[in-house]
Coordinates of C-alpha atoms in Angstrom, one line a residue:
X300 CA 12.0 214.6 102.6
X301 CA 14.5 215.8 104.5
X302 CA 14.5 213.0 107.2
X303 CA 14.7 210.6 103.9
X304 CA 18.0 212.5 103.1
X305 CA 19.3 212.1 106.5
X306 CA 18.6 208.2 106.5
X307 CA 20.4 208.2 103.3
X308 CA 23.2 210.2 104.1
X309 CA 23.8 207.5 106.8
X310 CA 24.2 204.8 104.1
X311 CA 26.9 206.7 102.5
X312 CA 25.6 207.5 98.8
X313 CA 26.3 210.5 97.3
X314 CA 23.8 213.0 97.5
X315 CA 23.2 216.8 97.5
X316 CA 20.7 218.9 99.8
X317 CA 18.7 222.1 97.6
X318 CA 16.0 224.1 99.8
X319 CA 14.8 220.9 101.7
X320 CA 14.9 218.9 99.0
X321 CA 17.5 215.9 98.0
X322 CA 18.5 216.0 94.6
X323 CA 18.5 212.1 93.9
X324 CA 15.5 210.2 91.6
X325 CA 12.9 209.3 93.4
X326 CA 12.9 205.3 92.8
X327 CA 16.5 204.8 94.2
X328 CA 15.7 207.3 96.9
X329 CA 12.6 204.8 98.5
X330 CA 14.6 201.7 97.8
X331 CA 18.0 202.9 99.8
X332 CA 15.1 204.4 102.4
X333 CA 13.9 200.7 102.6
X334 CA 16.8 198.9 102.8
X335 CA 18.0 201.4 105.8
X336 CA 14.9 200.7 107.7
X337 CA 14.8 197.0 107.0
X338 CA 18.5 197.2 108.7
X339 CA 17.5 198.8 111.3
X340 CA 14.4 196.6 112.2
X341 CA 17.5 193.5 111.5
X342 CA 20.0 195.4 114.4
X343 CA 17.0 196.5 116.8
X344 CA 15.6 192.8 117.4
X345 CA 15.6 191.5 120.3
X346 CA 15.2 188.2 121.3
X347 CA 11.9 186.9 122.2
X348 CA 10.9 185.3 125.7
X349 CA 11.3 181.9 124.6
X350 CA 14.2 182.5 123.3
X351 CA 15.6 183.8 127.0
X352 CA 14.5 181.3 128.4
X353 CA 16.1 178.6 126.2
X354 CA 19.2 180.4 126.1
X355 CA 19.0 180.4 129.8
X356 CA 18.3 176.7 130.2
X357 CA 20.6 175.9 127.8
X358 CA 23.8 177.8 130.0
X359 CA 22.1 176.0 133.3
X360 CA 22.2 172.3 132.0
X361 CA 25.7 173.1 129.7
X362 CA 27.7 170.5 130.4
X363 CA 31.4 172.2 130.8
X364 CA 29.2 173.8 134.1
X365 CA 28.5 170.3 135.2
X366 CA 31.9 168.8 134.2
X367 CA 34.1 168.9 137.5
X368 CA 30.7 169.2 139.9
X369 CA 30.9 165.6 141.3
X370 CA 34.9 165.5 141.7
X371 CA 34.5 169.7 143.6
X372 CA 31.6 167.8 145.8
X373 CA 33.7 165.0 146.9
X374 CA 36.3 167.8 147.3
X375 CA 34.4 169.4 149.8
X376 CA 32.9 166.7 151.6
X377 CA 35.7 165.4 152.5
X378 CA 37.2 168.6 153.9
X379 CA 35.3 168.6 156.3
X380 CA 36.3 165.3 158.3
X381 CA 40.3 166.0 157.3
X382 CA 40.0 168.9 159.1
X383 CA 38.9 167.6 161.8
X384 CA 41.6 165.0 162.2
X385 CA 44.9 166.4 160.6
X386 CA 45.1 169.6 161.6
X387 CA 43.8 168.8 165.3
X388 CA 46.8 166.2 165.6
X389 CA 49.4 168.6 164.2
X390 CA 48.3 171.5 166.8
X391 CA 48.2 169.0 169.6
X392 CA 51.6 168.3 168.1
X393 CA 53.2 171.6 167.8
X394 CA 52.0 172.6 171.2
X395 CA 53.2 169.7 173.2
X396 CA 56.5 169.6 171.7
X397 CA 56.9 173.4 171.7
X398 CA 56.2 173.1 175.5
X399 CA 58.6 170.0 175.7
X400 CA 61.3 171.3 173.6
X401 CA 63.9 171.9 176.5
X402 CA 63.7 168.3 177.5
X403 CA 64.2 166.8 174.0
X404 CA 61.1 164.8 173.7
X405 CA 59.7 168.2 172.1
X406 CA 62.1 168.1 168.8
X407 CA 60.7 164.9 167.9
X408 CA 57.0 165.6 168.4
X409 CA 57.9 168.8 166.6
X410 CA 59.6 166.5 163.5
X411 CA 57.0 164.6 163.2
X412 CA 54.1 167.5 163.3
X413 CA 56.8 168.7 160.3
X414 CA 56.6 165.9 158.3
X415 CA 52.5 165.4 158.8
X416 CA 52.4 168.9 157.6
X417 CA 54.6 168.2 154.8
X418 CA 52.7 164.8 154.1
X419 CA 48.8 167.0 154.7
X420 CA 50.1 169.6 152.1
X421 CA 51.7 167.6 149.2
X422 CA 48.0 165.4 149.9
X423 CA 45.7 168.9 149.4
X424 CA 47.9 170.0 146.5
X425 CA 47.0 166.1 144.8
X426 CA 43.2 166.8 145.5
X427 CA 43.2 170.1 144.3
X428 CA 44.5 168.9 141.1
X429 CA 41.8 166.1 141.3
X430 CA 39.1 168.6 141.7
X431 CA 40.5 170.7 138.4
X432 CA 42.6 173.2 139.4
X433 CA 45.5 174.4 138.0
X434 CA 48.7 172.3 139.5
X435 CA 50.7 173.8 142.3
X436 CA 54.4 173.6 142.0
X437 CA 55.6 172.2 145.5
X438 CA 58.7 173.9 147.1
X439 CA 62.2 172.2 146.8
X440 CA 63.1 170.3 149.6
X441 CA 66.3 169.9 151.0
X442 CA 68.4 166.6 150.7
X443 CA 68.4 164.9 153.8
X444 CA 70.4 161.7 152.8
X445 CA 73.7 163.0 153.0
X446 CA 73.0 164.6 156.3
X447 CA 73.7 163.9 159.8
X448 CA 71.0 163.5 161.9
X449 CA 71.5 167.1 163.9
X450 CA 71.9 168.2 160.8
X451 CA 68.8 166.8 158.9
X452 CA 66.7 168.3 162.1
X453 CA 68.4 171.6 161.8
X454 CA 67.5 171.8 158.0
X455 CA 63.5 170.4 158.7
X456 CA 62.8 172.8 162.0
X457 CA 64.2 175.8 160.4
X458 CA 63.1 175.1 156.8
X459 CA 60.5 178.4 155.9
X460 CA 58.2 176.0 153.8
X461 CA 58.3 173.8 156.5
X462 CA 56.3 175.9 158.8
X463 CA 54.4 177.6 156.2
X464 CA 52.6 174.2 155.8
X465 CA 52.3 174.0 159.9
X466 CA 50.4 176.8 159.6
X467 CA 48.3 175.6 156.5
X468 CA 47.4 172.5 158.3
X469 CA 46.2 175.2 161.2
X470 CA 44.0 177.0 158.4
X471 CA 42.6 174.5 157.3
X472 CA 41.0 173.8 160.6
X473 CA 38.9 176.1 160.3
X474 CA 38.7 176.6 156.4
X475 CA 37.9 173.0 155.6
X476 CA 35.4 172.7 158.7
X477 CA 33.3 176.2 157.1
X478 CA 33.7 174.8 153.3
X479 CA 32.9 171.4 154.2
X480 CA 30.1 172.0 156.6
X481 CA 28.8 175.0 153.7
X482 CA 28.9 171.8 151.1
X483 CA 27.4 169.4 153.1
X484 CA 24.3 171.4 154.1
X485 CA 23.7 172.3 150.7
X486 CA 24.0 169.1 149.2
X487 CA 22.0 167.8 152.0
X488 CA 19.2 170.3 151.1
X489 CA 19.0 169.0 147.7
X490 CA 18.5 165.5 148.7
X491 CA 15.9 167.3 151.3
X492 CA 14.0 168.5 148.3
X493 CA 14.2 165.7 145.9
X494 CA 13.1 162.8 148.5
X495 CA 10.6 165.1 151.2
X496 CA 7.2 163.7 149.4
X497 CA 8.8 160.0 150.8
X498 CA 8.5 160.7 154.0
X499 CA 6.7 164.3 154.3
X500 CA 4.1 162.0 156.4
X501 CA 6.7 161.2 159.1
X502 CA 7.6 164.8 159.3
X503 CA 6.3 168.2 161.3
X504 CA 3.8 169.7 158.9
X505 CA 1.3 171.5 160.5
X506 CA 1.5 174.8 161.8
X507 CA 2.1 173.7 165.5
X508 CA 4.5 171.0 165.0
X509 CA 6.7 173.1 163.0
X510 CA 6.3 176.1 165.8
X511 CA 7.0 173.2 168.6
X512 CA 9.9 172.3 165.8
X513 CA 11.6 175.7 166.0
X514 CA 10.9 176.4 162.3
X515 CA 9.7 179.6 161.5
X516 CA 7.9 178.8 158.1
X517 CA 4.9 178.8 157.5
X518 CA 3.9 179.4 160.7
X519 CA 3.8 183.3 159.5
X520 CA 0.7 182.2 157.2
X521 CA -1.9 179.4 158.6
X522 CA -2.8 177.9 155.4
X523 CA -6.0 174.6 155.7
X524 CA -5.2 172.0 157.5
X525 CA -5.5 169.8 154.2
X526 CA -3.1 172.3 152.1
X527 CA 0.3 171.7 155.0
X528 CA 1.3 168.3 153.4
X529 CA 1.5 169.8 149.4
X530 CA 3.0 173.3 150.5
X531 CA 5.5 171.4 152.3
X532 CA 6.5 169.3 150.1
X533 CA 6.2 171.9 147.5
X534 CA 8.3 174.2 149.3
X535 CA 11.1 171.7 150.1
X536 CA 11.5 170.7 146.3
X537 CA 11.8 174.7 145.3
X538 CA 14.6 174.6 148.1
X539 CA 16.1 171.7 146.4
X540 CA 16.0 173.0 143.2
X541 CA 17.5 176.3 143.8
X542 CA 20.1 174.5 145.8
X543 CA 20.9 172.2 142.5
X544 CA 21.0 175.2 140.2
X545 CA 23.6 177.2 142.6
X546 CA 25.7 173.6 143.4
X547 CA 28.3 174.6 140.1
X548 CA 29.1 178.0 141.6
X549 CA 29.4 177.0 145.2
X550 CA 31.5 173.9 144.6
X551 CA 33.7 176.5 142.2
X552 CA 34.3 179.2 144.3
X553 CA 34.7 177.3 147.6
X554 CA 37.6 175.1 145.6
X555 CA 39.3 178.7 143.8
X556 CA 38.9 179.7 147.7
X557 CA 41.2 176.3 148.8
X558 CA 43.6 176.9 145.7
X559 CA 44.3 180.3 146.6
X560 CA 45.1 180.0 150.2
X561 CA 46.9 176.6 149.6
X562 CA 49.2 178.9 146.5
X563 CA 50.0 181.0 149.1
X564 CA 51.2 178.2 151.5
X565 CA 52.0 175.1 149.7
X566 CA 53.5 176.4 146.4
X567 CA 56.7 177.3 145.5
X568 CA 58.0 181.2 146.2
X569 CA 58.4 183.1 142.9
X570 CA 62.6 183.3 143.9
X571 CA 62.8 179.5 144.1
X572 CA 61.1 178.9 140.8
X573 CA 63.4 181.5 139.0
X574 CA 66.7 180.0 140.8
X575 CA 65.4 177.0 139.6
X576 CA 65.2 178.0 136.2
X577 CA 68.3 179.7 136.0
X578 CA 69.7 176.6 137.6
X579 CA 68.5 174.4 135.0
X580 CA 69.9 176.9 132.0
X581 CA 73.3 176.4 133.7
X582 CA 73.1 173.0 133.7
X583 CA 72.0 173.3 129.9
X584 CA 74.5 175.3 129.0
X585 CA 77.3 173.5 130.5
X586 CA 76.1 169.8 128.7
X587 CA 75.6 171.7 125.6
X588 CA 79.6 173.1 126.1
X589 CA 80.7 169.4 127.1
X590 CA 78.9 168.0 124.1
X591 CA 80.6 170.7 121.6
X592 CA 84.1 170.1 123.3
X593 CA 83.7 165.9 123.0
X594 CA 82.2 166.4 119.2
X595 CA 85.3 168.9 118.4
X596 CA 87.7 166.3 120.0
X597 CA 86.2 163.2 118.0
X598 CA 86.5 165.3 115.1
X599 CA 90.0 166.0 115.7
X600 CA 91.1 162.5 115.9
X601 CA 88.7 161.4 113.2
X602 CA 90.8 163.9 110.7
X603 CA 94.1 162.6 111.9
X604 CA 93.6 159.1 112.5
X605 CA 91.6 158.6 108.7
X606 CA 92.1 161.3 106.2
X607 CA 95.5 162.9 107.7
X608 CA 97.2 159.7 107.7
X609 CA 95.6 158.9 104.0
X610 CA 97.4 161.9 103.0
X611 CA 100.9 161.5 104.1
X612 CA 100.8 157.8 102.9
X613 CA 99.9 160.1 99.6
X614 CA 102.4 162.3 99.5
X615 CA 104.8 159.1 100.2
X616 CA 103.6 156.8 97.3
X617 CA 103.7 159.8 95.0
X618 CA 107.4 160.9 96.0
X619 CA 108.2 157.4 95.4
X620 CA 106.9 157.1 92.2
X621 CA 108.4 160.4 91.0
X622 CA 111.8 158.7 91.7
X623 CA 111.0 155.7 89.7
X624 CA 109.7 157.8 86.4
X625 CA 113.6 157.1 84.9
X626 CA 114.6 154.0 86.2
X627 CA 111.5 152.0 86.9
X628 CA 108.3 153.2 84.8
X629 CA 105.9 150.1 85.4
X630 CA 106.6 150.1 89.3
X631 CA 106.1 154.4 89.1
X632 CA 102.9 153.5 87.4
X633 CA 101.6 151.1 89.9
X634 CA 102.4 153.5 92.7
X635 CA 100.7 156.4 90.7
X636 CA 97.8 153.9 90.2
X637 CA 97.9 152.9 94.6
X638 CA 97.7 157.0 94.9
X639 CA 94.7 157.8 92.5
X640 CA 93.1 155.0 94.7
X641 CA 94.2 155.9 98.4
X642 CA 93.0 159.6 97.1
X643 CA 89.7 158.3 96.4
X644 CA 89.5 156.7 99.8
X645 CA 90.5 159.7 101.2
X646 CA 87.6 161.9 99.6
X647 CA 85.4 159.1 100.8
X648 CA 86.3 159.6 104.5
X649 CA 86.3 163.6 104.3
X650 CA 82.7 163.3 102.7
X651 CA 81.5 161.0 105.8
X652 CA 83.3 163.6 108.2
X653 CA 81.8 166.9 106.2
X654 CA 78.1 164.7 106.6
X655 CA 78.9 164.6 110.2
X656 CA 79.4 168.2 110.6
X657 CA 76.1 169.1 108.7
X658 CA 74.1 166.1 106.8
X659 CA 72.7 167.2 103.3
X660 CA 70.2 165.4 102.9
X661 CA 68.9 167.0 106.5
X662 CA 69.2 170.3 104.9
X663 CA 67.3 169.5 102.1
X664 CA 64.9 166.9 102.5
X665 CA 64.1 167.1 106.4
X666 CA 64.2 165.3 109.5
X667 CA 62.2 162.1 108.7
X668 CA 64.0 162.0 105.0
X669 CA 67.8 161.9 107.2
X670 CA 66.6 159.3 109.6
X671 CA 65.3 157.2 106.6
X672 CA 68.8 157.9 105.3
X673 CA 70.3 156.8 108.8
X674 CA 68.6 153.2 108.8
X675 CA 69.4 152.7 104.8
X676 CA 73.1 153.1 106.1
X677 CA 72.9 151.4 109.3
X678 CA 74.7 147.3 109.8
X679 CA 71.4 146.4 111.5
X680 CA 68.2 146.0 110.1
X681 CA 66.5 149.2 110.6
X682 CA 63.0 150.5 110.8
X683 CA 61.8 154.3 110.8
X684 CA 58.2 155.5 111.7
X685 CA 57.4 159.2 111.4
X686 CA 54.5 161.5 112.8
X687 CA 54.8 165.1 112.6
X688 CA 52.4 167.8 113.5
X689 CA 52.2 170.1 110.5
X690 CA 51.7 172.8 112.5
X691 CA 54.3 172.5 114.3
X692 CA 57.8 173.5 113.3
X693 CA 60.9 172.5 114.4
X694 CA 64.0 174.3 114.3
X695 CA 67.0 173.1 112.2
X696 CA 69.3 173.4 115.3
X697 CA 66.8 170.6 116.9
X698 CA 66.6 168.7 113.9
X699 CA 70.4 168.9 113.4
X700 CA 70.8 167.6 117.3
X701 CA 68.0 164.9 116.8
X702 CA 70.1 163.1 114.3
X703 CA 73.3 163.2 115.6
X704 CA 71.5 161.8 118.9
X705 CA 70.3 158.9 116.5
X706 CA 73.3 158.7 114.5
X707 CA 75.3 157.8 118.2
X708 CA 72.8 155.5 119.6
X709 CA 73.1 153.6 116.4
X710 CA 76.5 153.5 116.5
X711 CA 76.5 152.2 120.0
X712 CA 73.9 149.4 119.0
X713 CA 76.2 148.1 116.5
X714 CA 78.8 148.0 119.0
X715 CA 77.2 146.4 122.0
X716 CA 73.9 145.4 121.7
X717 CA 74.3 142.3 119.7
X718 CA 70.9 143.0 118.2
X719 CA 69.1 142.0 115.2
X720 CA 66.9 144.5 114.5
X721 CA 66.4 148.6 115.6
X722 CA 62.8 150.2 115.3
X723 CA 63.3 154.6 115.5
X724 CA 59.4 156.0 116.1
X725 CA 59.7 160.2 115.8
X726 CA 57.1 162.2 117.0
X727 CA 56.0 165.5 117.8
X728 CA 53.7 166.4 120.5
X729 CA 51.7 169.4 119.7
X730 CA 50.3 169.9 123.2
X731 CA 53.9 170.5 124.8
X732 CA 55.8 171.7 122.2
X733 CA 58.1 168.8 121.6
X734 CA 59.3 166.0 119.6
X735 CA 59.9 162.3 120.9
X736 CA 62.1 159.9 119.4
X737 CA 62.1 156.0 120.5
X738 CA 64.6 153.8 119.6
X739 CA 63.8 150.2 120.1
X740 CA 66.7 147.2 119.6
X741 CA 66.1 143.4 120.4
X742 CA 70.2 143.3 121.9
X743 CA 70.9 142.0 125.2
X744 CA 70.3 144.9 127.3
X745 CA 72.2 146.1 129.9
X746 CA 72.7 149.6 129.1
X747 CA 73.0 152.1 131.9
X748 CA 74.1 155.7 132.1
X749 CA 77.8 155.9 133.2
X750 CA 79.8 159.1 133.5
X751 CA 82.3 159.3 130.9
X752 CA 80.7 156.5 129.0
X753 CA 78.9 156.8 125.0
X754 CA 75.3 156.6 126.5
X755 CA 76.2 159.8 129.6
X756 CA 77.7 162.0 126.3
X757 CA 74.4 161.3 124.3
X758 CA 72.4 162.4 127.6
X759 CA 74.6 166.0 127.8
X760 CA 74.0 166.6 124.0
X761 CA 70.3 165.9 125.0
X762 CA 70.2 168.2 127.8
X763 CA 72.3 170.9 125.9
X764 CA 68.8 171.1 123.8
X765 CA 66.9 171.4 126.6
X766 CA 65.5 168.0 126.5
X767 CA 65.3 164.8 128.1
X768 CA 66.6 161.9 127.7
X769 CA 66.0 158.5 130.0
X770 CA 66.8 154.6 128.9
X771 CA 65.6 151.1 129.7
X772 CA 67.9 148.2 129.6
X773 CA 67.1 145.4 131.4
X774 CA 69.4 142.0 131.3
X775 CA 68.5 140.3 128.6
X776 CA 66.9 143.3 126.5
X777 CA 65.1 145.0 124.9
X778 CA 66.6 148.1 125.2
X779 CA 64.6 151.3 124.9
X780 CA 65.8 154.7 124.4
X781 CA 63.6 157.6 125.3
X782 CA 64.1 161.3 123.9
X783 CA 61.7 164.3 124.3
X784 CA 63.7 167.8 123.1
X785 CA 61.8 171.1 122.8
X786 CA 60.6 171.8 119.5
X787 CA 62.1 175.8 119.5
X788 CA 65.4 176.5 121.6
X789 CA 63.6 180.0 122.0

């Protein structure tokens, strides 16, 4: 009785202890005892046999293990004869031309060891990638063009990276002869296994021949003479097999072992990558600036070449008019008439201005709404295709700076494209975070990037976002123009 009150105390009901005895009906004191115990029996089950096993087969054959297996093999394999060639050439290299340096042949043997190096590395950090790891971020190097020729070899000898790769392409002599060599046995030995019963009757089986053989099995057991052929061939295929079962986690950890020593060589230093970052902001930040300062100064003269001067001639026609009240009334109504219609021209233009600044119908309806409203209003036949991720958002100062971008290039279509028609496709891309917009015209191409041109101002407003922006204009068109902004400025 008491136990039963424990168990039930356990479920949580209310219930009172008196002598040794609970205080609770008897039925609904057996039916929460058996539902405890039948929870119990539920959370202590464990799996059967056949169930481990299948659960084990089942993780063996998976096929994410067996995904990047054949790509890590060839990996491997092929270690094994690059470093045999590569690195022994780039030693022979750095040693003659070290040796050789004081009579000048050395400096070129010692350039070109550099760029082999250079050439070996950017080639492992492809095939690492191949093999499926994670992409290394090769160092900057420096700009040669520019240079003389002293000093483009001042800037390649003394270059850290530089010789950080030298002595990559020397650690690889001896890590992609072991890895390779490792791979290659092993596969070999599956191969052994899978193919011995062809030719087991060409081979040493008996306990003699394998002595005579230098093999030590299974000469420790002298099994009948009619029994060596089957053992051996049995024995070979267990080999095999094992060898096939541990071929996922060799060819993964002898490739994570050539990523991380090839990080540590061939990647980019943590400094570099933040200077570049922080190189890139700057260069943000300063289109973003130009941008701001061209759209305040367009705005500028927009106000006083349209509604400024629409304003004066206002205030003119309706000083006039005042004077002709007494002496002329019909010509002071036709000027008061002129005026009610130059002000309504003039609340047109400071509308399209004030949509400029910030469009309503972005504000309300969205991104793909404004664009619609864009082609409705553009001279050329226009066509706008739309495909956003719903789960991704995109930021109002991105969608803001999207149209605008649009808004110019359609402007500079009208102007010198000679086109006949404009297709705008607007993406997002949920896997990196951004949204793509194509525009499309059938003009006669020739469009290129100019400094202080429409097309180099659209590019810094572009880059101000943080995006991209790239265009194809070949003689005779089409002309394609290419945007890919970040969906957050975050």
């Amino acid at each position: 009785m008491v136990d039963d009150c424990r168990h039930l105390s356990r479920l949580g009901n209310d219930r009172c202890r008196l002598g040794g005895l609970c205080v609770q009906p008897a039925e609904v004191r057996h039916k929460l005892l058996g539902e405890w115990m039948m929870n119990q029996n539920t959370q202590s089950k464990t799996p059967s046999v056949a169930q481990t096993i299948g659960s084990a087969f089942r993780s063996l054959f998976d096929r994410e293990r067996w995904a990047l297996v054949p790509r890590q093999s060839v990996f491997l394999l092929t270690a094994l004869p690059l470093a045999l060639t590569v690195p022994v050439v780039m030693i022979c290299l750095v040693s003659i031309g070290a040796g050789l340096t004081i009579l000048g042949v050395g400096i070129v043997l010692l350039l070109v060891a550099a760029y082999l190096a250079r050439w070996f590395g950017a080639l492992e950090i492809r095939r690492l990638a191949w093999a499926g790891a994670s992409p290394i971020e090769p160092p900057i190097w420096p700009e040669l063009a520019a240079q003389t020729w002293p000093q483009r070899v001042r800037l390649v000898l003394f270059d850290g990276h530089q010789w950080s790769y030298v002595v990559y392409g020397g650690l690889y002599l001896v890590l992609g002869t072991v890895t390779g060599s490792v791979a290659l046995v092993w596969i070999a030995s599956i191969f052994t296994g899978a193919t011995r019963w062809l030719w087991n009757d060409w081979a040493a089986t008996s306990p003699e021949e394998l002595a005579q053989a230098g093999l030590w099995w299974p000469t420790l057991w002298s099994p009948p003479p009619f029994l060596h052929g089957p053992l051996t061939i049995l024995a070979y295929t267990v080999l095999g097999a094992a060898a096939l079962v541990g071929l996922p986690w060799l060819t993964r950890n002898m490739v994570a072992l050539h990523d991380r020593i090839a990080r540590v060589f061939l990647g980019r230093y943590s400094p570099e990558e933040i200077d570049a970052q922080m190189a890139g902001l700057r260069r943000s930040r300063q289109s973003g600036m130009a941008a701001e300062g061209r759209t305040l100064r367009k705005l500028e003269r927009d106000l006083h070449d349209g509604p400024q001067q629409q304003l004066l001639r206002l205030q003119l026609d309706l000083a006039a008019a005042q004077r002709k009240f007494s002496s002329d009334p019909e010509h002071a109504a036709r000027l008061v008439q002129e005026a009610a219609l130059r002000s309504a021209q003039t609340l047109n233009e400071l509308r399209s201005l004030v949509r400029g600044l910030a469009p309503p119908i972005l504000q309300d309806r969205g991104l793909a709404a404004a664009l619609a409203a864009l082609a409705e209003r553009n001279a050329i036949p226009t066509t706008v295709s739309t495909a956003f991720d719903p789960n991704l958002e995109i930021e109002a100062a991105v969608q803001q700076g999207i149209y605008f971008v649009v808004a110019e290039l359609l402007a500079n279509t009208i102007k010198h494209s000679t086109a006949s028609s404009v297709a705008i496709v607007c993406r997002t891309d949920a896997a990196e975070q951004t949204v793509v917009v194509t525009l499309v015209d059938d003009g006669q191409g020739g469009a290129k990037l100019l400094p202080g041109h429409g097309l180099s101002g659209i590019a810094e407003r572009v880059e101000g976002l943080g995006g991209q922006f790239s265009i194809a204009s070949p003689q005779g068109g089409p002309t394609t123009a290419t945007l890919r902004i970040p969906a957050g400025l975050s």
